[in-house]
Coordinates of C-alpha atoms in Angstrom, one line a residue:
X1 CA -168.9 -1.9 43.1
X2 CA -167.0 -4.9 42.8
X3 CA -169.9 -7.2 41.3
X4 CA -170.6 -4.0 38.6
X5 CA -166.9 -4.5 37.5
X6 CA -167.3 -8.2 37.2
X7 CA -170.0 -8.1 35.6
X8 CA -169.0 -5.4 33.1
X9 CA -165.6 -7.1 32.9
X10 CA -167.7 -10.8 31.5
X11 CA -169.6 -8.0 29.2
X12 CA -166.6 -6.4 27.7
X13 CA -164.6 -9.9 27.3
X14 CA -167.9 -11.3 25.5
X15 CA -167.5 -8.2 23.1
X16 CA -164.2 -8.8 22.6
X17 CA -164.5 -12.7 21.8
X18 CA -167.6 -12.1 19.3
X19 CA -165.2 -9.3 17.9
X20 CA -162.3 -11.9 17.1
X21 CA -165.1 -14.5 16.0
X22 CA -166.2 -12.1 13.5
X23 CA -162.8 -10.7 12.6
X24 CA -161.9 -15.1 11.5
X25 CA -164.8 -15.0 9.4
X26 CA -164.7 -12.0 7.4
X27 CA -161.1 -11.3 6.9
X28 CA -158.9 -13.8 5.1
X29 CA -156.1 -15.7 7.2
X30 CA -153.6 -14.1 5.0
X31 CA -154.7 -10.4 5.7
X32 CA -155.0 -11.4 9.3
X33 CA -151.9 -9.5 10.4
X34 CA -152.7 -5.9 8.9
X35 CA -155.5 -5.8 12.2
X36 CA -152.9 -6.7 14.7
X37 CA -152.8 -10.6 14.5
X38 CA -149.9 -10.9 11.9
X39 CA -146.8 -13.4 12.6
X40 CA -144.8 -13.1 15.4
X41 CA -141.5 -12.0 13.8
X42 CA -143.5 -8.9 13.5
X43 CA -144.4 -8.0 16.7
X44 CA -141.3 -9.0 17.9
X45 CA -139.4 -6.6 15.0
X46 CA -142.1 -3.9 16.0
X47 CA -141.8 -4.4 19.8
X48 CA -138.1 -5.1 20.1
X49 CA -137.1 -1.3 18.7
X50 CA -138.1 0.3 22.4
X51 CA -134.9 -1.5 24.1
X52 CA -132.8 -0.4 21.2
X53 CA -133.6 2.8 21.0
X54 CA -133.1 2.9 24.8
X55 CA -129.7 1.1 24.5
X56 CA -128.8 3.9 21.7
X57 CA -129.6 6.3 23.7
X58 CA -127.5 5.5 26.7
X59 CA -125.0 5.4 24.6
X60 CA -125.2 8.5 22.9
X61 CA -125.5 10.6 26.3
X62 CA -122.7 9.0 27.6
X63 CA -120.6 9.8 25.1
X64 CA -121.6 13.4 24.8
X65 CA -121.3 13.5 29.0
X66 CA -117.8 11.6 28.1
X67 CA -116.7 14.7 26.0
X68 CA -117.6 17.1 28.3
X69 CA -115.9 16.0 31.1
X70 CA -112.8 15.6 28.8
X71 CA -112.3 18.9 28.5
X72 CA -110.2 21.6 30.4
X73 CA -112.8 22.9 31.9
X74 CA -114.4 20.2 33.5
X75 CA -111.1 19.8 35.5
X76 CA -109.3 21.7 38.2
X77 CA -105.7 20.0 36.7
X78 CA -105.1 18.4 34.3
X79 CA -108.2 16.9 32.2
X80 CA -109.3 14.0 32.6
X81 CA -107.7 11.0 30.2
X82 CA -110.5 9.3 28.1
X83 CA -110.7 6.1 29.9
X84 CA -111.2 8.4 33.3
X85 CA -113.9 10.3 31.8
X86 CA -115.9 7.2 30.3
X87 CA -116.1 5.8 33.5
X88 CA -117.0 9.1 35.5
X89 CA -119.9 9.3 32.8
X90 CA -120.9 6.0 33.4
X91 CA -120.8 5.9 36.4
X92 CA -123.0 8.7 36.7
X93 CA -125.7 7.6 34.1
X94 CA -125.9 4.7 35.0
X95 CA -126.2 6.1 38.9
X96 CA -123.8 3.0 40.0
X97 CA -121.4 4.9 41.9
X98 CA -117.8 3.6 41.8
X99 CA -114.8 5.9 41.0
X100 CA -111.7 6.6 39.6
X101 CA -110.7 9.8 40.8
X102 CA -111.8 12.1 43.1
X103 CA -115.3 14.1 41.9
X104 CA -114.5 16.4 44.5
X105 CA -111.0 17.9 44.1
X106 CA -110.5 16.9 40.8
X107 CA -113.7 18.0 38.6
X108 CA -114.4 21.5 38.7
X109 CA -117.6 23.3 39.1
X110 CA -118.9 23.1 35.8
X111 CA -117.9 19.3 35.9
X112 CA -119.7 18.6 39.2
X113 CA -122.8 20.3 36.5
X114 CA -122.0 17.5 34.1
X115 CA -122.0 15.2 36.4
X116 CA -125.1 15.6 38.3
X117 CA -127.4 16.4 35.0
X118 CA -126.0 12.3 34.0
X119 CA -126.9 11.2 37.1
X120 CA -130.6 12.7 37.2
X121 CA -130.9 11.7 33.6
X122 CA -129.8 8.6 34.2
X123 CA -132.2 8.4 37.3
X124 CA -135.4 9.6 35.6
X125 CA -134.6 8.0 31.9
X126 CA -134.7 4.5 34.2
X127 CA -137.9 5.1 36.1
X128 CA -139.8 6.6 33.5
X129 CA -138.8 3.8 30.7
X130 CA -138.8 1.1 33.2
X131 CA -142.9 2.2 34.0
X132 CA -143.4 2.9 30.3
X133 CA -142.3 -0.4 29.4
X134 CA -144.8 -1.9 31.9
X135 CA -147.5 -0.2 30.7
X136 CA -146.7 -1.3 26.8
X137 CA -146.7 -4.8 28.1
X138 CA -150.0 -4.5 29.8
X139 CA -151.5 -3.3 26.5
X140 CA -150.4 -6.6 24.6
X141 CA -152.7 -8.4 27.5
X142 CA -156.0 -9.6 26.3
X143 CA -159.1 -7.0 27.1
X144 CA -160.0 -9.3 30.4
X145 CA -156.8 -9.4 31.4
X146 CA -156.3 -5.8 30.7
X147 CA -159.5 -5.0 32.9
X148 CA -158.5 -7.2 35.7
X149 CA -155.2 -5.3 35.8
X150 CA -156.4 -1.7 36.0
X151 CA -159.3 -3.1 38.0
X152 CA -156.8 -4.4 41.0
X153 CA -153.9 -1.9 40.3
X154 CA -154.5 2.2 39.0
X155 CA -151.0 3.3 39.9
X156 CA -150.2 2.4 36.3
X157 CA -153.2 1.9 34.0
X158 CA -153.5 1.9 30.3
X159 CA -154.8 5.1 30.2
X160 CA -151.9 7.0 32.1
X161 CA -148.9 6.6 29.6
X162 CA -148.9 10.6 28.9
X163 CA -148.3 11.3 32.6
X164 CA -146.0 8.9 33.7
X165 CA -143.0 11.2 32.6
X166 CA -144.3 14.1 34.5
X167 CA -145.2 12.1 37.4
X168 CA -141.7 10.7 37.5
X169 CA -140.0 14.2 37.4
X170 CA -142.6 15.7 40.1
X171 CA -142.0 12.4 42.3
X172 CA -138.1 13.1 42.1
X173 CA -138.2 17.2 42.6
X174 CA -140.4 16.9 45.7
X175 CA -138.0 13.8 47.3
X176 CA -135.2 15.3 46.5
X177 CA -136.3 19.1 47.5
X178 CA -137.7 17.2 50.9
X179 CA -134.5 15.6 51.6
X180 CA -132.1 18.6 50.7
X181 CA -134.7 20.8 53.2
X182 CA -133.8 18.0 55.8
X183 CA -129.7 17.9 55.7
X184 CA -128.6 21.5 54.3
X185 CA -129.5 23.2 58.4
X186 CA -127.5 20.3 59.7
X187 CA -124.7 21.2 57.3
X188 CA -124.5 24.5 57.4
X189 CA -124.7 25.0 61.4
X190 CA -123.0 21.8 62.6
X191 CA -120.0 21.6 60.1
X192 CA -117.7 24.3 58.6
X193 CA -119.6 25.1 55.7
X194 CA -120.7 28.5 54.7
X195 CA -124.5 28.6 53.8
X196 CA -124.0 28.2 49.9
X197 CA -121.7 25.4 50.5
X198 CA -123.7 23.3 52.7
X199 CA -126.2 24.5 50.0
X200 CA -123.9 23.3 47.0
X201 CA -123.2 19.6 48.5
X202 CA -127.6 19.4 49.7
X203 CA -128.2 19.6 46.0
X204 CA -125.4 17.0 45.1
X205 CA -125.9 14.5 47.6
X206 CA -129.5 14.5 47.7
X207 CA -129.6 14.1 44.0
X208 CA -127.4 12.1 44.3
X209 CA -129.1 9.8 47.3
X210 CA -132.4 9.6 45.6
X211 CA -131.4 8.3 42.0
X212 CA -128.7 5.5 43.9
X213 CA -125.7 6.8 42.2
X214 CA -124.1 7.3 45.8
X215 CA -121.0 9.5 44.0
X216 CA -119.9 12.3 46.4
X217 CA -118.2 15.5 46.5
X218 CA -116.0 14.3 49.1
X219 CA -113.2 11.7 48.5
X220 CA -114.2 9.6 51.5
X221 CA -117.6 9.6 50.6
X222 CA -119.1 10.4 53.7
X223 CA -117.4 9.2 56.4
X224 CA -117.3 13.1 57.8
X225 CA -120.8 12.3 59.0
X226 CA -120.1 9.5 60.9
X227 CA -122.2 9.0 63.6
X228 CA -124.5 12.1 62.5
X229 CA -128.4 10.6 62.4
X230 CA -129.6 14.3 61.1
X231 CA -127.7 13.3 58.3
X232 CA -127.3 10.0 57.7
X233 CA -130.7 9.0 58.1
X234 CA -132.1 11.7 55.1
X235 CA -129.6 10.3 53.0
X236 CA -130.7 6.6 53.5
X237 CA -134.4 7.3 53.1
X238 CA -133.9 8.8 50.0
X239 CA -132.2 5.8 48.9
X240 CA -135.1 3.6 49.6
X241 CA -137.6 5.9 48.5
X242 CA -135.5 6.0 45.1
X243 CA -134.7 2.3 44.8
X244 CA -138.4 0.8 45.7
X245 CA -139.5 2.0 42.1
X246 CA -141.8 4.7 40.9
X247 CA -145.3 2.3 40.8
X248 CA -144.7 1.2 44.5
X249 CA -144.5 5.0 44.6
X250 CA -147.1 6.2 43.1
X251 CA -149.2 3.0 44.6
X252 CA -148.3 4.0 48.1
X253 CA -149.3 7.5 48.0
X254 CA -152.6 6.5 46.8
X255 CA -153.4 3.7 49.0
X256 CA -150.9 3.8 52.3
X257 CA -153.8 3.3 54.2
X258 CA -155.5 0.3 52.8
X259 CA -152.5 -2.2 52.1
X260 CA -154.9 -4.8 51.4
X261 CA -155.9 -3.1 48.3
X262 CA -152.2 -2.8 46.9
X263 CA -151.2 -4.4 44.2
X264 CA -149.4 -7.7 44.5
X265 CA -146.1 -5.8 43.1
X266 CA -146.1 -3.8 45.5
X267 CA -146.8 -5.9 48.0
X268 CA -143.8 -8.6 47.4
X269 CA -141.5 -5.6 47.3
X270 CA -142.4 -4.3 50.5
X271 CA -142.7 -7.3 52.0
X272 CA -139.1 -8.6 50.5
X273 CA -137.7 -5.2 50.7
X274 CA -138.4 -4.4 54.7
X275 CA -137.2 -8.2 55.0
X276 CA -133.8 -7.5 53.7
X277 CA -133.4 -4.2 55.4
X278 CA -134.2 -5.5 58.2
X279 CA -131.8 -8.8 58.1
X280 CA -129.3 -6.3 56.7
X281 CA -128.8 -3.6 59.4
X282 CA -129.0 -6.2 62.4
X283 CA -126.6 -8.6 61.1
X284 CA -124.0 -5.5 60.1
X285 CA -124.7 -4.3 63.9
X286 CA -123.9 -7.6 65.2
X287 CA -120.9 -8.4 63.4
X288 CA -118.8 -5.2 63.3
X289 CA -120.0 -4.2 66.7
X290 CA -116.5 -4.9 68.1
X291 CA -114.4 -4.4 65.2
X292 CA -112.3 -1.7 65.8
X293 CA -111.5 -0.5 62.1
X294 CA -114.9 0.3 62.1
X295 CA -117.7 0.6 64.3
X296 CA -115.7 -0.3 67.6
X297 CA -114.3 3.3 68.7
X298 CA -117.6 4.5 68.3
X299 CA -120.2 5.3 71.3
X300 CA -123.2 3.1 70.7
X301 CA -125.6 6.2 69.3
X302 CA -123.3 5.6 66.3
X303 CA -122.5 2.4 66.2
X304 CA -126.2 2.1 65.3
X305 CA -126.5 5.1 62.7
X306 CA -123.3 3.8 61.0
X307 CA -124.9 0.2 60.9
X308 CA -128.1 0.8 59.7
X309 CA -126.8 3.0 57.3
X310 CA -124.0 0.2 55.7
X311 CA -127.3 -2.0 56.3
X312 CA -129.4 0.6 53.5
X313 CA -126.3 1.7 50.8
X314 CA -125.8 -2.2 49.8
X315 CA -129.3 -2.3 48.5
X316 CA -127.8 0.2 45.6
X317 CA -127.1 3.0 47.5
X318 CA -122.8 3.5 47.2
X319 CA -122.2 6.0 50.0
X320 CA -120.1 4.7 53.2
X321 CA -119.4 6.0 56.2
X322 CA -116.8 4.0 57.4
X323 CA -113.9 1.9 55.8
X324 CA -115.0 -0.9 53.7
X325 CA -112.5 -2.6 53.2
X326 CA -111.7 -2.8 56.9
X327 CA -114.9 -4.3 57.7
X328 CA -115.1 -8.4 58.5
X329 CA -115.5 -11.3 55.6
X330 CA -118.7 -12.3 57.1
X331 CA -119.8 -8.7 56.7
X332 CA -118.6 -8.5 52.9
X333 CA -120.1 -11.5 51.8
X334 CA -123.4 -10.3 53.7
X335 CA -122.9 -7.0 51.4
X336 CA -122.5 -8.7 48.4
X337 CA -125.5 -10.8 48.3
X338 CA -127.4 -7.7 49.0
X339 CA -125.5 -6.2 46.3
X340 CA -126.9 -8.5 44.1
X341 CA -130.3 -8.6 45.1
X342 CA -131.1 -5.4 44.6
X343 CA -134.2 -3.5 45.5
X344 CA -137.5 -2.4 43.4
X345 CA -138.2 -2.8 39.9
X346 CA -138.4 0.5 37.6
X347 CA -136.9 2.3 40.2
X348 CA -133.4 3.4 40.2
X349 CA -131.7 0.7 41.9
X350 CA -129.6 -2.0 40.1
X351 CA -129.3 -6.2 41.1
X352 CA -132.1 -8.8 39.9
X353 CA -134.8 -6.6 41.9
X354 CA -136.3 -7.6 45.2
X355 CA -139.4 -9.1 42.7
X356 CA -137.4 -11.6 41.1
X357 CA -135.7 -12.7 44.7
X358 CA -139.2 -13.0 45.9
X359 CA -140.9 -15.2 43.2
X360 CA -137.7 -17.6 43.3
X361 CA -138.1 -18.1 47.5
X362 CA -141.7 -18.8 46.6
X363 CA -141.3 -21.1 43.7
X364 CA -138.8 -23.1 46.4
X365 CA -140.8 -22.4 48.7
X366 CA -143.9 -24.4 46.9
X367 CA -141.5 -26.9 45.7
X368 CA -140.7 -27.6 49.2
X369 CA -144.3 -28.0 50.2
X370 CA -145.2 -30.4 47.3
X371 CA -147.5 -27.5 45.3
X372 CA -147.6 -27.4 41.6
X373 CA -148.5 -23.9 41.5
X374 CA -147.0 -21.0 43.7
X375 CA -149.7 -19.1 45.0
X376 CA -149.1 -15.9 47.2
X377 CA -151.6 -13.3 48.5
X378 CA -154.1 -14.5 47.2
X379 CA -153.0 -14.6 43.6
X380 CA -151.1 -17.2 41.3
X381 CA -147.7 -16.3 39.8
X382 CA -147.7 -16.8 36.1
X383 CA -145.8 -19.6 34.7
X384 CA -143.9 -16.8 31.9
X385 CA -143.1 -14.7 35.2
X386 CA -141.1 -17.7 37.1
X387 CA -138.9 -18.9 33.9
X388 CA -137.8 -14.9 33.2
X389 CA -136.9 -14.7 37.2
X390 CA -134.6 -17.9 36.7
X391 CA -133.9 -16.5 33.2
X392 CA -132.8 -13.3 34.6
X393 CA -131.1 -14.4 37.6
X394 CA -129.0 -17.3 36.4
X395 CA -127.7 -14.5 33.3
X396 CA -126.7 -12.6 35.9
X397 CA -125.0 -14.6 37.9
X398 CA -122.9 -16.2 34.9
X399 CA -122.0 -12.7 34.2
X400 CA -120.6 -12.0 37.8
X401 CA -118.7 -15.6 37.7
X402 CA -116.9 -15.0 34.5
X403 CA -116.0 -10.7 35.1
X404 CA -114.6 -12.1 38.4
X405 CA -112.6 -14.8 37.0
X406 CA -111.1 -12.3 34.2
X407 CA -110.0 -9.7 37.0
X408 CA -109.0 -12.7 38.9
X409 CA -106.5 -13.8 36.5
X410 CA -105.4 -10.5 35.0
X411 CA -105.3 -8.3 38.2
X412 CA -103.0 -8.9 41.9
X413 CA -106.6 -8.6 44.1
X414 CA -107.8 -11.1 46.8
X415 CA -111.0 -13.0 45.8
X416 CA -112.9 -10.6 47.7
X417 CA -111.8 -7.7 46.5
X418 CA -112.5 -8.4 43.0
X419 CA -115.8 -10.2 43.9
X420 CA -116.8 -7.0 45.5
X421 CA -115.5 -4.9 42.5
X422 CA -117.8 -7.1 40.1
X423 CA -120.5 -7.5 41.6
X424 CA -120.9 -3.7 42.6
X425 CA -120.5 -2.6 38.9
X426 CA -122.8 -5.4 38.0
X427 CA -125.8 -4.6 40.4
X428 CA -125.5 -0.9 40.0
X429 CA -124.2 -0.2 43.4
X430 CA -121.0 1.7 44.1
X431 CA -119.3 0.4 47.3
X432 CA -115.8 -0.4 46.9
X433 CA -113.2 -2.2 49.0
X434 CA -111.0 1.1 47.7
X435 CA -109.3 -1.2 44.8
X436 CA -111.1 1.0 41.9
X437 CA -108.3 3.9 41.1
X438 CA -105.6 1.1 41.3
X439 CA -107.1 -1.2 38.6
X440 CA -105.3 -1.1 34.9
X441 CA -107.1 1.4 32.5
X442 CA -108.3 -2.1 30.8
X443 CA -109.8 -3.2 33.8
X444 CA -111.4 0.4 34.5
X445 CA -113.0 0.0 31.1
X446 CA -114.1 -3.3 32.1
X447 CA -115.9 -2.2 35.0
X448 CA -117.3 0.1 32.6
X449 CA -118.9 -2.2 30.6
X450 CA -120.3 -4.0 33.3
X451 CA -122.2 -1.1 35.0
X452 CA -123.4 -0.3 31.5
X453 CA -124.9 -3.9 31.1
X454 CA -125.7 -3.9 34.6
X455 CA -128.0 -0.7 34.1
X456 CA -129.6 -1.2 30.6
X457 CA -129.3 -5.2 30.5
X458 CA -131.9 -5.8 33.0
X459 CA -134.1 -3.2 31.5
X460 CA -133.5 -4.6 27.8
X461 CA -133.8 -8.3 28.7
X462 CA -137.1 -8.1 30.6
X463 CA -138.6 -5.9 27.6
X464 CA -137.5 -8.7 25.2
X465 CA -139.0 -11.9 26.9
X466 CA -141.9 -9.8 27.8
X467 CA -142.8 -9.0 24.2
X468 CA -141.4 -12.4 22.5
X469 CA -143.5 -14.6 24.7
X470 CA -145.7 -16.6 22.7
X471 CA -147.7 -19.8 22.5
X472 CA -146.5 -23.1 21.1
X473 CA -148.7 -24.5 18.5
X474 CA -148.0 -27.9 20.0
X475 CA -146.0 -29.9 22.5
X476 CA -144.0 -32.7 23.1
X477 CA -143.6 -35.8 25.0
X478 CA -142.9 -35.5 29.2
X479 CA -139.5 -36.6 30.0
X480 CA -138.0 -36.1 33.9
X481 CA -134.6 -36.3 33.8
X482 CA -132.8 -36.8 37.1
X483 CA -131.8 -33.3 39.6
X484 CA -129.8 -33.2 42.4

């Protein structure tokens, strides 16, 4: 099987190159661009309207889910102000999480409506545009390269564009309907819930768990499950399942069984994702153990089900089940740098993706061991796909330097507490140290700006380089100048 691709592959990239031969000789230079060849300002014109139209989008809904929430019915009080609403909205479509006021008591029935259509909106807009955008830029990939691609990975070939939006949806309603099956017993016979209220808050929070928004109906999140592994542990696999991206997905429940035929996608984010779960949950063990604002009153059952589930929510998650803000530096800065790391690409979690994490250890990595090209499972990483993970990483970090040096001078937090604040909006995440509702309307809609870029930046940025890469006609003369 494999030599009859290979050798149909050389057969179909001999067509192709006798095809562009021909095309130079019978159609004029000039005319070159009406067959798909034309100057790059029109491709990248053509290719850049996608991550508008996206960013318009966004936009638009939020605004609309803005108004709604606005009104007096969306509210058991008084209705929200404006800057309260835009960040509720935001909040939700961009699934990040953090808060303002309290979803629960304050928004009424039909808001908790509003607010859970953004958030699975804003949950399947992401995947399904994040996949469709990698299928658009495997179609600008020569016909060998194109072959090689659906040859190694099917999960997302050229030819499955029409289904990726149903695919998404079905992938969600299954998770979700899986999870909710899982937690709404637990809730309705070991709390004091009648069964269409332990019903009501399934729907939300498992929503709610699988797109990463980690907003809740309660005001302390969920710290009433404490301890409670029936629960807790639903919640965080939904999380993962949500934030490891739809083509790891779909890739997984095609080939679970035959991991050496995944894709090398898939494979980094595994590989770095059970890595930094891993790390995650033992270190927050370790270090809170004996902390008693936090996991010290507990018995050791739930010591361990509170820590791996702190050890899962920083990866994009947002839910909590003990006091944040309580818990140890060490532990904090831990949580940040998770925060910003992220998980899986076109998935619903926020940061600079597991992916990009993975190809920067490797290009140090390489570095280290004096290699001029990073090579990992058997494949070599692209030159284009190192320069937009240092592209992408250093943007983001300059963005969380200079948010948390404006809150730092403007607002009376600690250095952590703003740090936390930033970079949370930033990666898409949620957790707060509880400083949120006491920010300035200014610095609310700050933070709203920075969950917006922190959802559709990423997104926008990588669709850009993608589709303005291009070659350089010519080069210059080596220099080295002098680092570190």
């Amino acid at each position: 099987m494999r030599r009859a691709l290979r050798a149909f592959t050389t057969r179909a990239s001999r067509a192709a190159d006798g095809l562009r031969a021909l095309r130079r000789r019978l159609v004029p230079r000039r005319h070159r661009h009406a067959f798909g060849s034309g100057p790059v300002q029109h491709r990248k014109n053509a290719w850049g309207k996608p991550a508008r139209a996206f960013v318009l989008i966004f936009f638009v809904v939020d605004l609309v889910g803005t108004g709604l929430l606005m009104t007096p019915a969306a509210a058991t009080g008084e209705h929200l102000t404006f800057v309260e609403a835009l960040f509720t909205a935001t909040s939700s479509l961009a699934v990040c999480g953090l808060s303002v006021i309290d979803i629960g008591d304050q928004l009424s029935f039909f808001g908790h409506i509003v607010v859970l259509v953004l958030i699975q909106a804003g949950g399947l807009g992401i995947m399904t545009l994040a996949s469709l955008m990698g299928v658009a830029i495997i179609h600008r990939f020569s016909l060998r390269m194109e072959l090689n691609v659906q040859a190694e990975n099917r999960a997302l070939a050229v030819g499955d564009v029409r289904g990726i939006a149903g695919s998404v949806l079905k992938v969600s309603l299954i998770i979700e309907g899986v999870i909710l099956a899982l937690i709404l017993p637990r809730m309705w016979l070991g709390y004091d819930m009648t069964f269409w209220e332990a019903l009501y808050s399934g729907v939300f929070h498992s929503v709610s768990a699988f797109n990463n928004a980690g907003l809740s109906l309660y005001g302390d999140s969920l710290t009433r499950f404490s301890g409670d592994a029936f629960i807790l542990f639903p919640v965080a696999s939904a999380v993962i399942l949500g934030g490891i991206g739809f083509p790891v997905l779909i890739e997984l429940r095609r080939r679970f069984r035959t991991p050496q035929s995944w894709s090398l996608h898939t494979k980094l984010t595994i590989a770095t994702s059970s890595a930094l779960f891993l790390v995650t949950i033992v270190l927050v063990i370790i270090m809170e153990w004996h902390n008693p604002l936090t996991l010290g009153p507990l018995d050791w059952w739930a010591k361990i089900t509170d820590g791996v589930f702190h050890g899962v929510m920083p990866r994009s998650g947002g839910f909590n089940v003990t006091d944040t803000g309580s818990m140890y530096d060490s532990t904090l800065l831990l949580t940040v740098m998770m925060m910003f790391a992220g998980n899986g690409s076109a998935g619903t979690a926020g940061g600079i993706k597991v992916a990009t994490l993975a190809v920067l250890f490797l290009v140090v990595w390489s570095e280290v061991r004096a290699h001029d090209r990073v090579h990992v499972f058997g494949r070599r990483l692209a030159p284009e796909v190192i320069r937009q993970a240092l592209s992408l990483t250093f943007l983001s970090m300059t963005v969380v330097a200079v948010s948390t040096v404006v809150l730092l001078h403007t607002t009376p937090f600690t250095f952590m507490q703003t740090l936390f604040e930033v970079v949370s909006a930033v990666g898409v995440v949620g957790l707060s140290m509880g400083i949120t509702p006491d920010l300035d309307p200014w610095a609310q809609f700050f933070l709203t700006l920075l969950m917006a870029a922190g959802r559709i930046g990423p997104v926008t940025f990588a669709t850009a380089i993608a589709f303005r890469e291009r070659k350089r006609r010519y080069d210059l003369a080596e220099a080295r100048p002098i680092i570190g």
